[in-house]
Amino acid sequence: DVDMEMDEIAEDYRKTHDDKSLGGKGCNLFLNMLRNTAVRRALLLGVMLQLFQQFSGINTVIYYSATILVMSGASANKAIWLSAAVSTANVAFTFIGIVSVERLGRKILLLGSMIVMMIGLTLLGISFIVIDRSSQGILTTGVGECIAVSDSCYSCVGSALCGVCSSLAGELMCISNNATDLIKSTCEGGRITDVCKTEYSWMAVVGLVVYIMGFAPGMGPLPWTINSEIFPNWSRDTAMSITTTTNWVCNSIISQTFLQLTNVATTSGAFFIYCGITFIGMIYFFICLPETKGGSLEDTEELFSSSFTFVGFKTGLKKREIVDNEVE
C-alpha cells in the first residue's frame, strides 16, 4: 500500500527530526554525545575501526605497490603491470564481502579479514628478508656518500640517495643518484638503477595479493558499514563526520611516513610493524565489537548501553530475543 509506505516514511522523518532536536547543535551536540554512554562507546569503536583500517598499512599497498615491487627486484615496467593486478584483486575480492557480510556477520568477517591481512604482511616482511640475504653475495663498491650502504646491492638501492651502477667491466658500484653524466656514462646503458636482480620477487607479489585478499572483503568496507549501524539518529551525522575525519587523517599519516619508516626500520621491519598493529586491532575488535547483523538502531544502542565488551560472535539481539521468550 503506497499510502501506508508514505506514512511510514513521514513518521521516520519526524522521529529523526525530533531525535536531532533533542541532541542539540554544535558543541552542545558533541557534549551530549560524550555524556551518553552508548554513543560514547560507539564513537570510540567507530574511530578505532577507521584508525586500524589505515594503520594496518593499506594505503602503503595502494599508493606504493609499484614502489614495493621495484624494491623487491622487479623492473619498473613489470612493477606497473603487477600493481595493476594487485588493484584488480582488490576489486574482485570486494564482491566476496558483499556476498558474505549478511551470511557470516560483521564480526567474524572482520576478524577473518585481519587474520589473512597479517599473513600477507608477514609474507611481505619475510620476502624482503630473503631478498636482502640473497643480495648479500652481490658485492658493490661504494663511491662517495654511498660507501656506508655499499655492503650489498639491496642495501644500496634501499637508500634514497644511492643507486647501483653496473659498469661496462661487469662490476657493481653504489653511487649517488646525483652523479654527473660523466660518471653515469660508465654504467651499462648510461644510467643508475634501483633494481637488484633476484629470483625471489615473486614472494613480494604473493604477499601483496594475500594482503589484498584479506583486506578487500572485510577491513576495507566493514568500518564504513558498521559505523552506519551503531549510532542513533540524533548523533549519526556528527559521529560519521568524526570517524571519517579519523580515516583521512590516519591515511595522510601512513602515506607520508611509509618511505621514512622503511629507511628507519628497513622495508621488512615496516611490514612487521603494520602486522603488529593489525594484531592489536584484531584483539580489540574481538573484545569490543558487537555483532550487529540483523539488529535495528534501537537494538544496537541498547547493546552499547548495557556493555562495553562483546567477546564471542553471537549477536546481542539474539540473546535478548531468547530472554524475552523465556519471560513470556
Short mmCIF file of C-alpha atoms in Angstrom, two decimals:
data_model
loop_
_atom_site.label_atom_id
_atom_site.label_comp_id
_atom_site.label_asym_id
_atom_site.label_seq_id
_atom_site.Cartn_x
_atom_site.Cartn_y
_atom_site.Cartn_z
CA ASP A 1 0.00 0.00 0.00
CA VAL A 2 1.58 3.27 -1.19
CA ASP A 3 -0.21 5.45 1.37
CA MET A 4 0.98 3.25 4.23
CA GLU A 5 4.58 3.38 2.98
CA MET A 6 4.38 7.17 2.67
CA ASP A 7 3.04 7.38 6.23
CA GLU A 8 5.94 5.25 7.47
CA ILE A 9 8.45 7.47 5.65
CA ALA A 10 6.85 10.59 7.16
CA GLU A 11 6.91 9.02 10.64
CA ASP A 12 10.59 8.05 10.28
CA TYR A 13 11.42 11.59 9.16
CA ARG A 14 9.52 13.10 12.10
CA LYS A 15 11.22 10.80 14.59
CA THR A 16 14.67 11.56 13.14
CA HIS A 17 13.95 15.30 13.30
CA ASP A 18 12.78 15.01 16.92
CA ASP A 19 15.84 12.96 17.89
CA LYS A 20 18.19 15.54 16.38
CA SER A 21 16.36 18.33 18.22
CA LEU A 22 16.91 16.50 21.49
CA GLY A 23 20.59 16.12 20.74
CA GLY A 24 21.18 19.83 20.29
CA LYS A 25 23.55 21.57 17.91
CA GLY A 26 27.25 22.32 17.62
CA CYS A 27 29.23 22.00 20.86
CA ASN A 28 26.11 21.03 22.80
CA LEU A 29 25.54 18.10 20.45
CA PHE A 30 29.13 16.93 20.83
CA LEU A 31 28.99 17.22 24.62
CA ASN A 32 25.72 15.31 24.68
CA MET A 33 27.36 12.58 22.61
CA LEU A 34 30.18 12.30 25.15
CA ARG A 35 27.74 12.27 28.08
CA ASN A 36 25.68 9.49 26.52
CA THR A 37 27.28 6.16 27.46
CA ALA A 38 26.04 4.25 24.41
CA VAL A 39 27.09 6.94 21.93
CA ARG A 40 30.46 7.45 23.62
CA ARG A 41 31.26 3.75 23.41
CA ALA A 42 30.04 3.53 19.82
CA LEU A 43 32.09 6.58 18.87
CA LEU A 44 35.26 5.05 20.33
CA LEU A 45 34.61 1.86 18.39
CA GLY A 46 33.92 3.78 15.17
CA VAL A 47 37.13 5.80 15.49
CA MET A 48 39.14 2.62 16.20
CA LEU A 49 37.68 0.91 13.14
CA GLN A 50 38.89 3.72 10.90
CA LEU A 51 42.22 4.05 12.70
CA PHE A 52 43.13 0.36 12.44
CA GLN A 53 41.93 0.22 8.85
CA GLN A 54 44.56 2.79 7.89
CA PHE A 55 47.33 1.82 10.32
CA SER A 56 47.21 -1.74 9.02
CA GLY A 57 49.11 -0.25 6.07
CA ILE A 58 46.51 -0.48 3.32
CA ASN A 59 47.42 2.76 1.61
CA THR A 60 51.10 1.90 1.52
CA VAL A 61 49.98 -1.02 -0.65
CA ILE A 62 47.55 1.06 -2.72
CA TYR A 63 49.81 4.10 -3.20
CA TYR A 64 53.22 2.39 -3.21
CA SER A 65 52.55 -1.06 -4.68
CA ALA A 66 54.75 -0.34 -7.71
CA THR A 67 57.50 1.06 -5.46
CA ILE A 68 57.29 -2.01 -3.20
CA LEU A 69 57.62 -4.31 -6.21
CA VAL A 70 60.61 -2.35 -7.52
CA MET A 71 62.17 -2.65 -4.05
CA SER A 72 61.69 -6.41 -4.35
CA GLY A 73 63.69 -6.53 -7.57
CA ALA A 74 61.03 -6.23 -10.28
CA SER A 75 61.74 -3.94 -13.21
CA ALA A 76 59.83 -0.65 -13.29
CA ASN A 77 57.75 -1.74 -16.29
CA LYS A 78 56.86 -5.11 -14.75
CA ALA A 79 56.09 -3.45 -11.39
CA ILE A 80 53.45 -1.21 -13.01
CA TRP A 81 51.64 -4.19 -14.53
CA LEU A 82 51.87 -6.21 -11.33
CA SER A 83 50.49 -3.30 -9.28
CA ALA A 84 47.55 -3.19 -11.70
CA ALA A 85 46.99 -6.89 -10.95
CA VAL A 86 47.00 -6.12 -7.22
CA SER A 87 44.37 -3.40 -7.73
CA THR A 88 42.26 -5.80 -9.80
CA ALA A 89 42.40 -8.31 -6.93
CA ASN A 90 41.17 -5.54 -4.63
CA VAL A 91 38.08 -5.02 -6.78
CA ALA A 92 37.42 -8.73 -7.27
CA PHE A 93 37.62 -9.70 -3.59
CA THR A 94 35.40 -6.80 -2.55
CA PHE A 95 32.50 -8.72 -4.11
CA ILE A 96 33.18 -11.59 -1.70
CA GLY A 97 32.49 -9.20 1.15
CA ILE A 98 29.26 -8.04 -0.47
CA VAL A 99 28.03 -11.62 -0.79
CA SER A 100 29.16 -12.90 2.62
CA VAL A 101 28.58 -9.98 5.02
CA GLU A 102 24.98 -10.95 5.81
CA ARG A 103 25.73 -14.67 5.87
CA LEU A 104 28.81 -14.62 8.10
CA GLY A 105 28.11 -11.46 10.06
CA ARG A 106 30.23 -8.33 10.50
CA LYS A 107 32.44 -9.50 13.35
CA ILE A 108 33.59 -12.87 12.02
CA LEU A 109 34.20 -11.38 8.56
CA LEU A 110 36.23 -8.51 10.01
CA LEU A 111 38.38 -10.74 12.23
CA GLY A 112 38.90 -13.28 9.44
CA SER A 113 39.91 -10.43 7.16
CA MET A 114 42.52 -9.22 9.65
CA ILE A 115 43.99 -12.73 10.05
CA VAL A 116 44.52 -13.01 6.28
CA MET A 117 45.98 -9.48 6.23
CA MET A 118 48.51 -10.47 8.92
CA ILE A 119 49.52 -13.49 6.84
CA GLY A 120 50.06 -11.22 3.83
CA LEU A 121 52.07 -8.67 5.84
CA THR A 122 54.19 -11.46 7.34
CA LEU A 123 54.89 -12.83 3.85
CA LEU A 124 55.89 -9.35 2.71
CA GLY A 125 58.26 -8.93 5.66
CA ILE A 126 59.82 -12.36 5.12
CA SER A 127 60.13 -11.79 1.37
CA PHE A 128 62.27 -8.68 1.88
CA ILE A 129 64.47 -10.50 4.39
CA VAL A 130 65.02 -13.29 1.84
CA ILE A 131 65.66 -10.78 -0.95
CA ASP A 132 68.12 -8.87 1.25
CA ARG A 133 70.04 -12.02 2.13
CA SER A 134 70.07 -13.23 -1.46
CA SER A 135 71.67 -9.94 -2.48
CA GLN A 136 74.44 -10.21 0.12
CA GLY A 137 76.57 -12.01 -2.44
CA ILE A 138 76.20 -9.15 -4.91
CA LEU A 139 79.15 -7.07 -3.77
CA THR A 140 79.27 -3.40 -4.63
CA THR A 141 81.96 -0.76 -4.50
CA GLY A 142 80.82 2.37 -2.69
CA VAL A 143 81.56 5.80 -4.09
CA GLY A 144 81.46 8.99 -2.01
CA GLU A 145 78.41 9.33 0.25
CA CYS A 146 77.22 5.83 -0.74
CA ILE A 147 80.12 3.92 0.81
CA ALA A 148 78.11 3.39 4.02
CA VAL A 149 75.35 1.47 2.19
CA SER A 150 77.50 -0.44 -0.27
CA ASP A 151 77.73 -3.79 1.56
CA SER A 152 75.12 -5.29 -0.79
CA CYS A 153 73.06 -4.39 -3.82
CA TYR A 154 69.83 -4.34 -1.79
CA SER A 155 71.18 -2.06 0.93
CA CYS A 156 72.43 0.29 -1.78
CA VAL A 157 69.10 0.64 -3.58
CA GLY A 158 67.34 0.83 -0.21
CA SER A 159 68.89 4.25 0.28
CA ALA A 160 67.00 7.19 -1.17
CA LEU A 161 70.32 8.82 -2.12
CA CYS A 162 72.03 5.96 -3.93
CA GLY A 163 71.63 3.54 -6.79
CA VAL A 164 73.51 0.73 -8.49
CA CYS A 165 75.73 1.30 -11.50
CA SER A 166 76.62 -1.80 -13.46
CA SER A 167 79.94 -0.88 -15.03
CA LEU A 168 80.92 -1.90 -18.52
CA ALA A 169 83.52 -4.17 -16.90
CA GLY A 170 80.77 -6.02 -15.04
CA GLU A 171 81.44 -4.51 -11.61
CA LEU A 172 78.56 -3.18 -9.49
CA MET A 173 79.10 0.23 -7.96
CA CYS A 174 76.93 2.00 -5.39
CA ILE A 175 76.93 5.66 -6.39
CA SER A 176 74.87 8.77 -5.78
CA ASN A 177 71.72 9.29 -7.82
CA ASN A 178 73.01 12.83 -8.38
CA ALA A 179 76.22 11.62 -10.01
CA THR A 180 77.48 13.57 -13.01
CA ASP A 181 76.68 12.48 -16.54
CA LEU A 182 80.34 11.56 -16.97
CA ILE A 183 80.15 9.02 -14.15
CA LYS A 184 76.81 7.71 -15.39
CA SER A 185 78.32 7.16 -18.82
CA THR A 186 80.49 4.43 -17.30
CA CYS A 187 77.34 2.47 -16.31
CA GLU A 188 75.62 -0.06 -18.52
CA GLY A 189 73.00 1.78 -20.53
CA GLY A 190 74.35 5.08 -19.21
CA ARG A 191 72.07 5.06 -16.17
CA ILE A 192 71.85 4.23 -12.46
CA THR A 193 69.25 1.64 -11.46
CA ASP A 194 67.37 0.97 -8.23
CA VAL A 195 66.68 -2.69 -9.05
CA CYS A 196 68.64 -5.68 -7.78
CA LYS A 197 68.13 -8.78 -9.87
CA THR A 198 66.73 -11.56 -7.70
CA GLU A 199 64.75 -14.74 -8.16
CA TYR A 200 62.57 -14.04 -5.11
CA SER A 201 60.49 -11.10 -6.37
CA TRP A 202 57.50 -13.42 -6.64
CA MET A 203 57.36 -13.66 -2.83
CA ALA A 204 56.54 -9.96 -2.53
CA VAL A 205 53.86 -10.30 -5.22
CA VAL A 206 52.26 -13.20 -3.32
CA GLY A 207 52.38 -11.21 -0.07
CA LEU A 208 50.68 -8.20 -1.67
CA VAL A 209 47.92 -10.32 -3.22
CA VAL A 210 47.26 -12.24 0.02
CA TYR A 211 47.10 -8.95 1.92
CA ILE A 212 44.57 -7.53 -0.55
CA MET A 213 42.59 -10.80 -0.47
CA GLY A 214 42.17 -10.26 3.25
CA PHE A 215 41.53 -6.51 3.20
CA ALA A 216 39.04 -6.19 0.34
CA PRO A 217 36.10 -8.25 1.69
CA GLY A 218 36.43 -7.25 5.35
CA MET A 219 38.62 -4.48 6.72
CA GLY A 220 38.02 -2.38 3.61
CA PRO A 221 34.21 -1.94 3.59
CA LEU A 222 33.20 -3.05 7.10
CA PRO A 223 34.38 0.03 9.06
CA TRP A 224 32.00 2.08 6.93
CA THR A 225 29.19 -0.48 7.21
CA ILE A 226 29.47 -0.85 10.98
CA ASN A 227 29.75 2.91 11.54
CA SER A 228 26.47 3.39 9.68
CA GLU A 229 24.75 0.97 12.08
CA ILE A 230 25.98 1.84 15.58
CA PHE A 231 24.90 5.47 16.07
CA PRO A 232 21.39 6.69 16.96
CA ASN A 233 19.68 9.13 14.59
CA TRP A 234 20.36 12.27 16.62
CA SER A 235 24.16 11.74 16.64
CA ARG A 236 24.81 9.87 13.40
CA ASP A 237 25.76 12.84 11.20
CA THR A 238 28.32 14.22 13.65
CA ALA A 239 29.65 10.79 14.63
CA MET A 240 30.13 9.76 11.00
CA SER A 241 31.94 13.05 10.34
CA ILE A 242 34.32 12.36 13.23
CA THR A 243 35.06 8.79 12.14
CA THR A 244 35.53 9.84 8.50
CA THR A 245 37.95 12.59 9.57
CA THR A 246 39.86 9.98 11.58
CA ASN A 247 40.15 7.83 8.46
CA TRP A 248 41.62 10.59 6.31
CA VAL A 249 43.98 11.89 9.00
CA CYS A 250 45.36 8.37 9.52
CA ASN A 251 45.50 7.90 5.75
CA SER A 252 47.68 11.01 5.47
CA ILE A 253 49.95 9.91 8.33
CA ILE A 254 50.53 6.41 6.98
CA SER A 255 51.11 7.51 3.38
CA GLN A 256 53.52 10.30 4.40
CA THR A 257 55.61 8.10 6.70
CA PHE A 258 55.97 4.83 4.76
CA LEU A 259 59.19 5.61 2.91
CA GLN A 260 60.74 7.18 6.02
CA LEU A 261 59.72 4.10 8.02
CA THR A 262 61.43 1.79 5.53
CA ASN A 263 64.63 3.82 5.92
CA VAL A 264 64.48 3.67 9.73
CA ALA A 265 63.13 0.15 10.28
CA THR A 266 64.00 -1.45 6.89
CA THR A 267 61.32 -2.49 4.41
CA SER A 268 60.71 -5.83 6.11
CA GLY A 269 60.54 -4.11 9.51
CA ALA A 270 57.87 -1.71 8.24
CA PHE A 271 55.60 -4.58 7.23
CA PHE A 272 56.15 -6.38 10.53
CA ILE A 273 55.15 -3.16 12.34
CA TYR A 274 51.92 -2.99 10.29
CA CYS A 275 51.32 -6.65 11.11
CA GLY A 276 51.73 -5.94 14.83
CA ILE A 277 49.28 -3.03 14.66
CA THR A 278 46.77 -5.26 12.84
CA PHE A 279 47.13 -7.91 15.55
CA ILE A 280 46.41 -5.33 18.27
CA GLY A 281 43.35 -4.20 16.33
CA MET A 282 42.12 -7.77 15.96
CA ILE A 283 42.30 -8.34 19.73
CA TYR A 284 40.50 -5.04 20.37
CA PHE A 285 37.66 -5.87 17.97
CA PHE A 286 37.31 -9.41 19.31
CA ILE A 287 36.68 -7.92 22.75
CA CYS A 288 34.82 -4.67 21.97
CA LEU A 289 32.96 -5.17 18.67
CA PRO A 290 29.37 -6.45 18.92
CA GLU A 291 27.75 -8.38 16.10
CA THR A 292 25.17 -6.01 14.57
CA LYS A 293 23.81 -8.32 11.88
CA GLY A 294 20.01 -8.31 11.88
CA GLY A 295 19.60 -5.66 14.56
CA SER A 296 17.84 -2.30 14.43
CA LEU A 297 19.38 1.02 15.50
CA GLU A 298 17.48 0.79 18.79
CA ASP A 299 18.88 -2.71 19.40
CA THR A 300 22.42 -1.53 18.77
CA GLU A 301 22.04 1.49 21.05
CA GLU A 302 20.78 -0.79 23.81
CA LEU A 303 23.79 -3.07 23.28
CA PHE A 304 26.26 -0.26 23.91
CA SER A 305 24.25 0.98 26.90
CA SER A 306 24.45 -2.38 28.64
CA SER A 307 28.05 -3.47 27.98
CA PHE A 308 31.48 -2.35 26.81
CA THR A 309 32.83 -5.80 25.92
CA PHE A 310 31.36 -8.32 23.46
CA VAL A 311 33.60 -11.39 23.48
CA GLY A 312 32.28 -14.01 21.07
CA PHE A 313 30.27 -13.93 17.87
CA LYS A 314 26.61 -14.12 18.90
CA THR A 315 24.51 -11.02 18.43
CA GLY A 316 23.11 -9.18 21.40
CA LEU A 317 19.80 -9.10 19.53
CA LYS A 318 19.53 -12.89 19.54
CA LYS A 319 20.40 -13.02 23.23
CA ARG A 320 17.63 -10.54 24.05
CA GLU A 321 15.11 -12.48 21.97
CA ILE A 322 15.91 -15.62 23.97
CA VAL A 323 15.45 -13.70 27.23
CA ASP A 324 12.14 -12.25 26.02
CA ASN A 325 10.89 -15.70 25.04
CA GLU A 326 11.85 -17.09 28.42
CA VAL A 327 9.95 -14.28 30.16
CA GLU A 328 6.90 -14.97 28.04
#
